GROMACS .gro file of C-alpha atoms in nm:
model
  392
    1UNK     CA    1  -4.408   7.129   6.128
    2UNK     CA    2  -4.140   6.917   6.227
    3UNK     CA    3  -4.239   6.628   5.968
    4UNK     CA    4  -4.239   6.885   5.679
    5UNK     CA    5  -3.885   7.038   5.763
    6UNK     CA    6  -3.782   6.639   5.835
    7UNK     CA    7  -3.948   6.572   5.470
    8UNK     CA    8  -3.763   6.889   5.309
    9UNK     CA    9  -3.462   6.751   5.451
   10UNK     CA   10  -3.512   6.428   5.285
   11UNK     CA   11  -3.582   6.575   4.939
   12UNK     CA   12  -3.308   6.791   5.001
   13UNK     CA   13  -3.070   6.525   5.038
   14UNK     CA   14  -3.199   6.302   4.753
   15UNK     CA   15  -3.158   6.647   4.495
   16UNK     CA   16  -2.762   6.611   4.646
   17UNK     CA   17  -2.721   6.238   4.554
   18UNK     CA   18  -2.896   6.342   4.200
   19UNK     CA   19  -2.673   6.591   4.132
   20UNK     CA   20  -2.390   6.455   4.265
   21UNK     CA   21  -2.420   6.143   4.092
   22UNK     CA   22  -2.518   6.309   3.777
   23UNK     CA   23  -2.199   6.473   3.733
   24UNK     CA   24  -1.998   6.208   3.820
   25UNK     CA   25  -2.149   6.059   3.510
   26UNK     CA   26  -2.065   6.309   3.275
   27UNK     CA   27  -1.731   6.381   3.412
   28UNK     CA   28  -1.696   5.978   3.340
   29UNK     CA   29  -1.822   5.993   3.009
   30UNK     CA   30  -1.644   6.250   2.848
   31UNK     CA   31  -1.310   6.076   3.014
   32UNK     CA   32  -1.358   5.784   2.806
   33UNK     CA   33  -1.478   5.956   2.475
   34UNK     CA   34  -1.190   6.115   2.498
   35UNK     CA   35  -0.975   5.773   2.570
   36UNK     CA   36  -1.187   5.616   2.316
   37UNK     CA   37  -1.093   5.910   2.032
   38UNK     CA   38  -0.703   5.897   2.148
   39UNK     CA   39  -0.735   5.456   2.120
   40UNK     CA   40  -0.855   5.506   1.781
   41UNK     CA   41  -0.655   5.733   1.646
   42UNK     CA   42  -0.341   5.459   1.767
   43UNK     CA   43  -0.547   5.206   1.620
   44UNK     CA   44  -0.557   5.341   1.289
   45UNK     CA   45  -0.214   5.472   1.272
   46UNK     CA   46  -0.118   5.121   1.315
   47UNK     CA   47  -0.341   4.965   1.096
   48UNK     CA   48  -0.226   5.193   0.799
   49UNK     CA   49   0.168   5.067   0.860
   50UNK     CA   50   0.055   4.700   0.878
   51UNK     CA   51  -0.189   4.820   0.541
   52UNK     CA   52   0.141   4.929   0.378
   53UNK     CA   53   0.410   4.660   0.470
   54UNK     CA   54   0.189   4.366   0.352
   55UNK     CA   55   0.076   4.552   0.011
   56UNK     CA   56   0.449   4.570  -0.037
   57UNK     CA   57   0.455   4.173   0.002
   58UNK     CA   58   0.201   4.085  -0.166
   59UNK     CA   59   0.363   4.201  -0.488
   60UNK     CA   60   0.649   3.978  -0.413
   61UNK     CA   61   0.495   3.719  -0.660
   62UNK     CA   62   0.219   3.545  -0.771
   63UNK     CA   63   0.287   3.228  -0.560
   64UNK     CA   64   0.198   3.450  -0.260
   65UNK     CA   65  -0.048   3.518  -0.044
   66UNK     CA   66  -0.175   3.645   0.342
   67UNK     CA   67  -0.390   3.589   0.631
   68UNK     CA   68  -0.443   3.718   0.957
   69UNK     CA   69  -0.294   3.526   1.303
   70UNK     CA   70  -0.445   3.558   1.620
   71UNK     CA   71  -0.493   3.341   1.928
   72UNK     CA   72  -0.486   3.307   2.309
   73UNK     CA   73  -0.824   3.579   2.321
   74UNK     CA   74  -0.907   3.421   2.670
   75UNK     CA   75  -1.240   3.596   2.628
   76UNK     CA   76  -1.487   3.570   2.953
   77UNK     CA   77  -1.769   3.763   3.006
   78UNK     CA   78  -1.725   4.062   3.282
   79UNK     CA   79  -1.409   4.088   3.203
   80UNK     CA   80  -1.341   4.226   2.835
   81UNK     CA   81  -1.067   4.150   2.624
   82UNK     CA   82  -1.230   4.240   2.267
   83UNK     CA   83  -1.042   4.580   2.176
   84UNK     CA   84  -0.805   4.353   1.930
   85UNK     CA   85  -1.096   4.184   1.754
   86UNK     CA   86  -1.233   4.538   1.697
   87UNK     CA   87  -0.930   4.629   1.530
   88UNK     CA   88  -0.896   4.324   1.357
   89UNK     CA   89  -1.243   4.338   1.188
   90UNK     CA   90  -1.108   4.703   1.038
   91UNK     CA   91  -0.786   4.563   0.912
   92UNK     CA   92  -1.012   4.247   0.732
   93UNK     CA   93  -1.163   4.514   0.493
   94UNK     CA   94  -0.852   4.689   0.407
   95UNK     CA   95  -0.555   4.462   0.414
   96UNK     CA   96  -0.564   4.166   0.158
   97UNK     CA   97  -0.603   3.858   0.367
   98UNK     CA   98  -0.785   3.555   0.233
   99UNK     CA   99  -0.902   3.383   0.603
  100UNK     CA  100  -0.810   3.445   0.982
  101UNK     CA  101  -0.672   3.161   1.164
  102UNK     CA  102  -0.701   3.199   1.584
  103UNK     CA  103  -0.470   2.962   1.760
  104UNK     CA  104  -0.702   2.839   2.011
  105UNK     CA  105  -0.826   2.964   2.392
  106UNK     CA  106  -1.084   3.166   2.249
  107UNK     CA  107  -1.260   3.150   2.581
  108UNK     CA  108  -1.114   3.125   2.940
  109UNK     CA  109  -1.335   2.839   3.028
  110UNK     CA  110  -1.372   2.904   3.343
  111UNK     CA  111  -1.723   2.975   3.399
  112UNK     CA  112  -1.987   2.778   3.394
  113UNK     CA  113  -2.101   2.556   3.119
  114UNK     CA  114  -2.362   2.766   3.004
  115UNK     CA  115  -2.209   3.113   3.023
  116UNK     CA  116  -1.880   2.934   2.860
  117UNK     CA  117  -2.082   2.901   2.547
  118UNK     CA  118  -2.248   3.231   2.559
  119UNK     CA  119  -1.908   3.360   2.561
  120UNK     CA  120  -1.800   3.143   2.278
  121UNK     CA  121  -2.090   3.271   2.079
  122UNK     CA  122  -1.995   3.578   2.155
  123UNK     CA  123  -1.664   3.512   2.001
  124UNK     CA  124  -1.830   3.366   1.708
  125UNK     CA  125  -2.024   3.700   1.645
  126UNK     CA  126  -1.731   3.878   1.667
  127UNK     CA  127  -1.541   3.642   1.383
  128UNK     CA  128  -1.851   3.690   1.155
  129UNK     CA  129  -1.841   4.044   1.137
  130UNK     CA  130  -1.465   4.041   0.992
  131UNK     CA  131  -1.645   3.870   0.688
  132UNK     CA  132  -1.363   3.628   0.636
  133UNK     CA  133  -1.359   3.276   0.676
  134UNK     CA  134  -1.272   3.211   1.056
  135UNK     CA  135  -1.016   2.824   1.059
  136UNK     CA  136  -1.014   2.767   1.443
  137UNK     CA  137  -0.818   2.556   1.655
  138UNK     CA  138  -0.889   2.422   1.943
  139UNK     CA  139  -0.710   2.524   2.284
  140UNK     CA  140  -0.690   2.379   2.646
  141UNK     CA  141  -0.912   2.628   2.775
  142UNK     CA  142  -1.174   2.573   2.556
  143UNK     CA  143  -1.321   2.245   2.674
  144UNK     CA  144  -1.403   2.453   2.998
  145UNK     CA  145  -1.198   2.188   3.216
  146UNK     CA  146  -1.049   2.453   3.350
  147UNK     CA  147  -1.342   2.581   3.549
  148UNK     CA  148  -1.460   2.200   3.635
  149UNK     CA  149  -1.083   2.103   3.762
  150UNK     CA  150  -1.123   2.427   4.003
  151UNK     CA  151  -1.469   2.410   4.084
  152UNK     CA  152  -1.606   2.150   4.371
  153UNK     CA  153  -1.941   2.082   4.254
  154UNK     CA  154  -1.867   2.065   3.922
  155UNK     CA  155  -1.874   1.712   3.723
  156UNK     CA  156  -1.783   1.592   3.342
  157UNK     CA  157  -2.112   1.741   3.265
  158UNK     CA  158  -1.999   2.105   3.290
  159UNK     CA  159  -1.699   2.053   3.017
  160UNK     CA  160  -1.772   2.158   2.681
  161UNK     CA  161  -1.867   1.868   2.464
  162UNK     CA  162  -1.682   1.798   2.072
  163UNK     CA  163  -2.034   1.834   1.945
  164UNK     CA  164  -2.147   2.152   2.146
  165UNK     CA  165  -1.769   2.302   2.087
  166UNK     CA  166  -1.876   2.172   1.673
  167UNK     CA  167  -2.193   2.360   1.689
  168UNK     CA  168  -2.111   2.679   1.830
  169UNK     CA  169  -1.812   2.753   1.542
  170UNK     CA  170  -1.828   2.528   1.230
  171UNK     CA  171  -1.964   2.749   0.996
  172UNK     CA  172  -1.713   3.044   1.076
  173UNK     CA  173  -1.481   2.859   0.810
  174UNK     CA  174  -1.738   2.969   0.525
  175UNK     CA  175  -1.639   2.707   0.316
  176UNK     CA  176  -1.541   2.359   0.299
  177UNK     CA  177  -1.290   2.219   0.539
  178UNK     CA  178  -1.169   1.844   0.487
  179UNK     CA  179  -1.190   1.683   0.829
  180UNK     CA  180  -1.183   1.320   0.934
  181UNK     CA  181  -1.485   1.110   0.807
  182UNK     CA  182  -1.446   0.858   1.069
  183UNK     CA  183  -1.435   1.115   1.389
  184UNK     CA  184  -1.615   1.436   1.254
  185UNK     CA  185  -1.588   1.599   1.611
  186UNK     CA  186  -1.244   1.581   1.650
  187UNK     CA  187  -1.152   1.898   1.555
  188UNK     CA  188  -0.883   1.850   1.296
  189UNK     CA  189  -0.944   1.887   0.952
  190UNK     CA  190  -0.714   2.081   0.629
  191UNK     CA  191  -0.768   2.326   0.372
  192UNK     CA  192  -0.627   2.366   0.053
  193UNK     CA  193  -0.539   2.659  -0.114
  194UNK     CA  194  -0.518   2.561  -0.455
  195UNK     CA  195  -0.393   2.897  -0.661
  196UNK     CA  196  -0.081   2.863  -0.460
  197UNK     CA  197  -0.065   2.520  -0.394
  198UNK     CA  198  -0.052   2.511   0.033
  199UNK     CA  199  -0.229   2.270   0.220
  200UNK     CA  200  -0.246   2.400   0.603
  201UNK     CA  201  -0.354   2.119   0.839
  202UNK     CA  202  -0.488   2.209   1.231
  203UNK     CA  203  -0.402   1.986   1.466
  204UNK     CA  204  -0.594   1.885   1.826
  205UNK     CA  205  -0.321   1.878   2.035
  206UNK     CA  206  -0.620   1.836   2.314
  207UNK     CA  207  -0.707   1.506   2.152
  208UNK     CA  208  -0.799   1.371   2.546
  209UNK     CA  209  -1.025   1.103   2.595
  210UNK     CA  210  -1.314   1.156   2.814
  211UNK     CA  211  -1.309   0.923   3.138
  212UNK     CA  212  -1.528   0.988   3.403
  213UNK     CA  213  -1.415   0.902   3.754
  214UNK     CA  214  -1.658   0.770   4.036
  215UNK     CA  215  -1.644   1.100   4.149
  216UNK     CA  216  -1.797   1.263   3.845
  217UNK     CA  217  -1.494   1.450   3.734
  218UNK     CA  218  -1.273   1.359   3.418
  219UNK     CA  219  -0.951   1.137   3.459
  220UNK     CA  220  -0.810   1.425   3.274
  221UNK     CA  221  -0.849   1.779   3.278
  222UNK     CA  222  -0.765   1.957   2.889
  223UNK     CA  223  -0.655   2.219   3.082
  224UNK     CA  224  -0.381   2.079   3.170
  225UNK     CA  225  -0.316   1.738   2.961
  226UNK     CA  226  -0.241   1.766   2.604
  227UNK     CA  227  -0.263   1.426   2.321
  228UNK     CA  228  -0.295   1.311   2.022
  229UNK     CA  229  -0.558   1.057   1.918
  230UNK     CA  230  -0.473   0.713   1.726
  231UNK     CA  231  -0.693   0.805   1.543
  232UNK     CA  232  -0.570   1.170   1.437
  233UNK     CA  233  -0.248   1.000   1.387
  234UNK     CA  234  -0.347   0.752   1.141
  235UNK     CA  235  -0.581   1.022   0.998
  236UNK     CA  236  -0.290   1.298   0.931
  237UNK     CA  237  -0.062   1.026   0.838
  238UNK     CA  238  -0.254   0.850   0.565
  239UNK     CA  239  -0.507   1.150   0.460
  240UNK     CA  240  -0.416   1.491   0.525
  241UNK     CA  241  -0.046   1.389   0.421
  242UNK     CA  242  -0.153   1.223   0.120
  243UNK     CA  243  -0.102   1.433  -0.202
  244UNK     CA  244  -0.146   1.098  -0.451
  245UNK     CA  245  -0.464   1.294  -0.556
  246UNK     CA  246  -0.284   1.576  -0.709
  247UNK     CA  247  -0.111   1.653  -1.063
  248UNK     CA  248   0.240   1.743  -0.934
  249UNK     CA  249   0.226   1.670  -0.581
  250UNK     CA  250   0.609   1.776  -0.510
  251UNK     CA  251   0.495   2.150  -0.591
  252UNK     CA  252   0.302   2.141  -0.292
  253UNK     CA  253   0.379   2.263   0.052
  254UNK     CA  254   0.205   2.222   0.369
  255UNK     CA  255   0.233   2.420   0.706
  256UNK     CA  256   0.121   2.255   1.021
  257UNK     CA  257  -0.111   2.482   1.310
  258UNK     CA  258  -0.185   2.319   1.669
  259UNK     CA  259  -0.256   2.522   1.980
  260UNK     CA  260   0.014   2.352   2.211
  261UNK     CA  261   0.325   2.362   2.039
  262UNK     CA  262   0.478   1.994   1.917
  263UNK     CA  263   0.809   2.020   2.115
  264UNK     CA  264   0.749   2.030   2.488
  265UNK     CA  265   1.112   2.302   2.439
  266UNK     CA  266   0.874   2.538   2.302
  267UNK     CA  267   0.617   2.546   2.495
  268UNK     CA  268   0.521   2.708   2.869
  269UNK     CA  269   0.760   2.641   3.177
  270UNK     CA  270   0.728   2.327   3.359
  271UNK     CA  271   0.424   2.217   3.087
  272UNK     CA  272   0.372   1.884   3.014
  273UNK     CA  273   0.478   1.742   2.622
  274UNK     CA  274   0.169   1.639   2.431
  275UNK     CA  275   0.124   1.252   2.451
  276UNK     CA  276   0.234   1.104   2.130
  277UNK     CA  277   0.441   1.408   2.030
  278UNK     CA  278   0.703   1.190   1.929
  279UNK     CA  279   0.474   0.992   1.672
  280UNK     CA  280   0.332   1.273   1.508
  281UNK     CA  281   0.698   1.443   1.487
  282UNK     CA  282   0.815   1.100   1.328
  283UNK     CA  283   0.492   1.113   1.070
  284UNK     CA  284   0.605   1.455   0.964
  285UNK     CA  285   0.991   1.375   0.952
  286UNK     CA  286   0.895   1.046   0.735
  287UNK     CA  287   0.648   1.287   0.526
  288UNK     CA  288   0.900   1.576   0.451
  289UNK     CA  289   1.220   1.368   0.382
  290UNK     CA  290   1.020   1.102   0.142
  291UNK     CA  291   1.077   0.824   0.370
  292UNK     CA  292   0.894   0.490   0.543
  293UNK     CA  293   0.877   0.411   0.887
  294UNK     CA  294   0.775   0.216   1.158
  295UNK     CA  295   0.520   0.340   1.409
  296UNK     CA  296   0.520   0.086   1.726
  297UNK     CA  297   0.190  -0.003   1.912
  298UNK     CA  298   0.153   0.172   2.206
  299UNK     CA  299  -0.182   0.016   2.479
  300UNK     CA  300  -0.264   0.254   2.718
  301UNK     CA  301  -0.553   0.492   2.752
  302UNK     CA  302  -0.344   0.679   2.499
  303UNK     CA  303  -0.301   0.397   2.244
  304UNK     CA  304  -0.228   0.446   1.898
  305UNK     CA  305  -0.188   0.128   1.626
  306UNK     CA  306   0.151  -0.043   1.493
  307UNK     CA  307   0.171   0.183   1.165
  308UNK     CA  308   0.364   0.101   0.878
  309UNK     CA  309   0.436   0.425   0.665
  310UNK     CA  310   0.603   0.466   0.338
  311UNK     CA  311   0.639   0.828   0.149
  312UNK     CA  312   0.904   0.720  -0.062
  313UNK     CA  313   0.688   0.728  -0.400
  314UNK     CA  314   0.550   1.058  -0.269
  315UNK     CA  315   0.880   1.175  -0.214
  316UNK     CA  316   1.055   1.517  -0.059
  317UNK     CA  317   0.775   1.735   0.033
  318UNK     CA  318   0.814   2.110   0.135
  319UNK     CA  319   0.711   2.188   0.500
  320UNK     CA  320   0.665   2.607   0.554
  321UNK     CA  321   0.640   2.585   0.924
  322UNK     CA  322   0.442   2.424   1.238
  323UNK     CA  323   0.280   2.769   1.427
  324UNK     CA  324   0.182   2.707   1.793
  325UNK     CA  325  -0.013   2.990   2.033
  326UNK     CA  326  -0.006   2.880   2.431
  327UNK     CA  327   0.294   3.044   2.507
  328UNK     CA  328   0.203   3.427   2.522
  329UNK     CA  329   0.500   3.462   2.384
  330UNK     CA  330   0.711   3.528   2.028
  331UNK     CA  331   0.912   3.212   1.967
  332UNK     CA  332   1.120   3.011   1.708
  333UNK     CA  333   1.327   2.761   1.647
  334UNK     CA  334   1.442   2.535   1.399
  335UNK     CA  335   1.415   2.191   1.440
  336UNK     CA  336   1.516   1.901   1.146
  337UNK     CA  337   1.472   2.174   0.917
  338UNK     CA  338   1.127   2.277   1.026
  339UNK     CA  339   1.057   2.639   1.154
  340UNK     CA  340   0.819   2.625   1.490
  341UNK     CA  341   0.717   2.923   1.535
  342UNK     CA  342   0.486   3.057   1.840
  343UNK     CA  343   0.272   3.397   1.860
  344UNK     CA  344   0.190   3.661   2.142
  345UNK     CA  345  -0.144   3.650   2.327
  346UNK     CA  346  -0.386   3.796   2.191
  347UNK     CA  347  -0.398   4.058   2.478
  348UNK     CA  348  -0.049   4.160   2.458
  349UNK     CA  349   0.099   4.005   2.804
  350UNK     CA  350   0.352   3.809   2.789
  351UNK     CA  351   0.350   3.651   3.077
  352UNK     CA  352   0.033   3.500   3.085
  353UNK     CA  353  -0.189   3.742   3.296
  354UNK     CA  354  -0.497   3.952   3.150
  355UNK     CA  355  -0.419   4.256   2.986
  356UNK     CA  356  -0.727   4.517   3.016
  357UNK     CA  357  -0.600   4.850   2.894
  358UNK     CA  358  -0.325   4.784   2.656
  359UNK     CA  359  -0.047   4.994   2.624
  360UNK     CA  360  -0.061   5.063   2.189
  361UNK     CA  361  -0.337   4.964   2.011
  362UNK     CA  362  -0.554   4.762   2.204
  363UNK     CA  363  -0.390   4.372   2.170
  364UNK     CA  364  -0.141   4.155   1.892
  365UNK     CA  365  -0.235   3.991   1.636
  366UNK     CA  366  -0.042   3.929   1.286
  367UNK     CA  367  -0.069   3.886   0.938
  368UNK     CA  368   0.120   3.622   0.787
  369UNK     CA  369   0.238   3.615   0.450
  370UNK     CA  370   0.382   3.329   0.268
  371UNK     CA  371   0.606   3.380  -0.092
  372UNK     CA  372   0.582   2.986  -0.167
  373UNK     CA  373   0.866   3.102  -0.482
  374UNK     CA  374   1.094   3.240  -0.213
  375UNK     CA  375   0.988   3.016   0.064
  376UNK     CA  376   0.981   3.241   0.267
  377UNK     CA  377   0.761   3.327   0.545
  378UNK     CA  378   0.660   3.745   0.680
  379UNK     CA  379   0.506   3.810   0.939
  380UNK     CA  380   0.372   4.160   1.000
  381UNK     CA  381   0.268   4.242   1.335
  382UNK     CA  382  -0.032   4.451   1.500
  383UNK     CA  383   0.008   4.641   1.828
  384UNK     CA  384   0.252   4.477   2.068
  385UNK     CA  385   0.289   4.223   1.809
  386UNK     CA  386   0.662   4.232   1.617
  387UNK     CA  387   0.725   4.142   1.239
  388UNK     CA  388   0.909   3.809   1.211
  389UNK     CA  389   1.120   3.676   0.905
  390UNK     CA  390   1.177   3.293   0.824
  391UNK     CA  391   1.318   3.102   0.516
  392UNK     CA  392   1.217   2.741   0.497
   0.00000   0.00000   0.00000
């Protein structure tokens, strides 16, 4: 007798649990369809204002056209972050933008190697489904340093490699992207866009080299050590700024994209500038004014060539801008008669943390616009994004 009341009992108390947890379930569930319904509805509210304001550009003139901004994603796996890209694969069917550009830190890099590029791919699957071409650029975070400079065991070995970091999102562009013959891993290449004559050129501005210590560990850690290569350098100053190839080169105009911005005054608090910032500022200076210069030799592990440089029989050259992500932040500022311009993080914070729940429509992103006739540059924002105005 007693084992069949103590056996009831049990069953008795497993039916509670059931139940209990049961309902917990549904109250859950119908908590977040009804978030979900109330996120969407924001969502799409938004999307039909951004839908509007850029139609209204884009009959500005034939020498203009749009495409979509986004960057600092910080995606890792467990933690979420996606809600933006959601929104952002809606707004690439209904608002006219020829490509998306994300600034760089698509991942956090700070999990192991291998789940680091399951979370990259992950980004990558996301990018394909907005069935636009997809022009990356390369961030600090997504070398996975990050999780190697913070993790004991951890050697070179874990960090992302050019070629795996090649692999994983090289075709997202679609279509052909001119990059550097001599270092086709280096993650800096141009496009044209021929209708409206713009050349946009992505920079590396974590052009590192890769020195392995006794210990195991890199010399230096992307995460937090930003360069340019000698041979980017020579490559942007004597190809991607070349325009000899064209009919009427001086109808051209080019717009510059790196993760970190150029000018250490734009960038985070207390950040380090990007090694040979000053050389690749001088190459565009020399390129836009139609001048030669000088480029000393410099011999450490950050060496670059003596270059001599002369754009005078190119001559003047129209810059639209240098954008920059990194900062979390909305920024400009006009330097030598350049606009730098930086955008918000992907997830909305400005300060840098993660943002889980945000507060509009679920992240910022932006659509740029650019009326090369008015030379002037829109941008229309998403969410906690804001729209921007520059004349160049």
């Amino acid at each position: 007798m007693k084992k069949i009341l103590l056996l009831l009992n049990i069953i008795g108390i497993i039916l509670f649990l059931f139940l209990l947890v049961n309902n917990n379930k549904n109250t859950v569930n119908i908590h977040d369809k009804n978030k979900v319904s109330e996120r969407q509805k924001l969502i799409n509210e938004e999307l039909n204002q951004v839908q509007s304001k850029v139609n209204q550009l884009k009959d500005t003139g034939k020498g203009t056209f749009s495409f979509g901004f986004v960057t600092d994603s910080h995606y890792e796996n467990g933690i979420g972050g996606l809600q933006q890209y959601f929104s952002l694969q809606n707004a690439s069917e209904n608002i006219p933008m020829r490509f998306i550009v994300h600034g760089g830190d698509l991942i956090n890099g700070y999990k192991n190697k291998n789940q680091s590029l399951k979370d990259l791919n992950k980004m990558k699957q996301i990018f394909n489904e907005t069935n636009l071409p997809v022009y990356l650029v390369k961030g600090n975070h997504d070398d996975n340093s990050y999780y190697v400079r913070d993790t004991k065991n951890s050697t070179t070995a874990d960090m992302i490699t050019e070629n795996e970091w090649k692999k994983e999102v090289d075709d997202l562009a679609r279509n052909k992207l001119v990059a550097d013959e001599d270092n086709p891993l280096g993650a800096y290449y141009y496009k044209d866009i021929n209708d409206v004559k713009v050349r946009i050129i992505v920079l590396n501005s974590n052009d590192v080299p890769v020195i392995t210590t006794n210990s195991g560990k890199p010399k230096y850690y992307g995460i937090n050590k930003y360069a340019f290569s000698n041979q980017q350098l020579k490559w942007v100053a004597t190809k991607a700024l070349n325009f000899s190839s064209k009919k009427n080169p001086s109808k051209w105009q080019t717009l510059f994209i790196s993760h970190v911005p150029l000018y250490a005054s734009m960038s985070l608090p207390n950040d380090p500038p990007i090694v040979n910032s000053s050389v690749m500022d001088a190459i565009i200076q020399a390129f836009k004014n139609g001048n030669s210069i000088d480029v000393p030799e410099r011999t450490d592990e950050f060496r670059h060539d003596f270059m001599h440089l002369n754009y005078e029989k190119q001559g003047k050259m129209n810059v639209i801008g240098y954008f920059a992500g990194h900062t979390h932040a909305e920024k400009s500022q006009v330097i030598n008669g350049i606009n730098y311009i930086t955008f918000l993080h992907a997830l909305a914070r400005t300060d840098g943390g993660p943002q889980r729940n945000t507060l509009m429509t679920a992240g910022a992103w932006s659509v740029v616009t650019i009326n090369t006739e008015k030379r002037t540059i829109y941008i229309t924002g998403f969410g906690a994004a804001t729209d921007r105005k520059y004349t160049y």
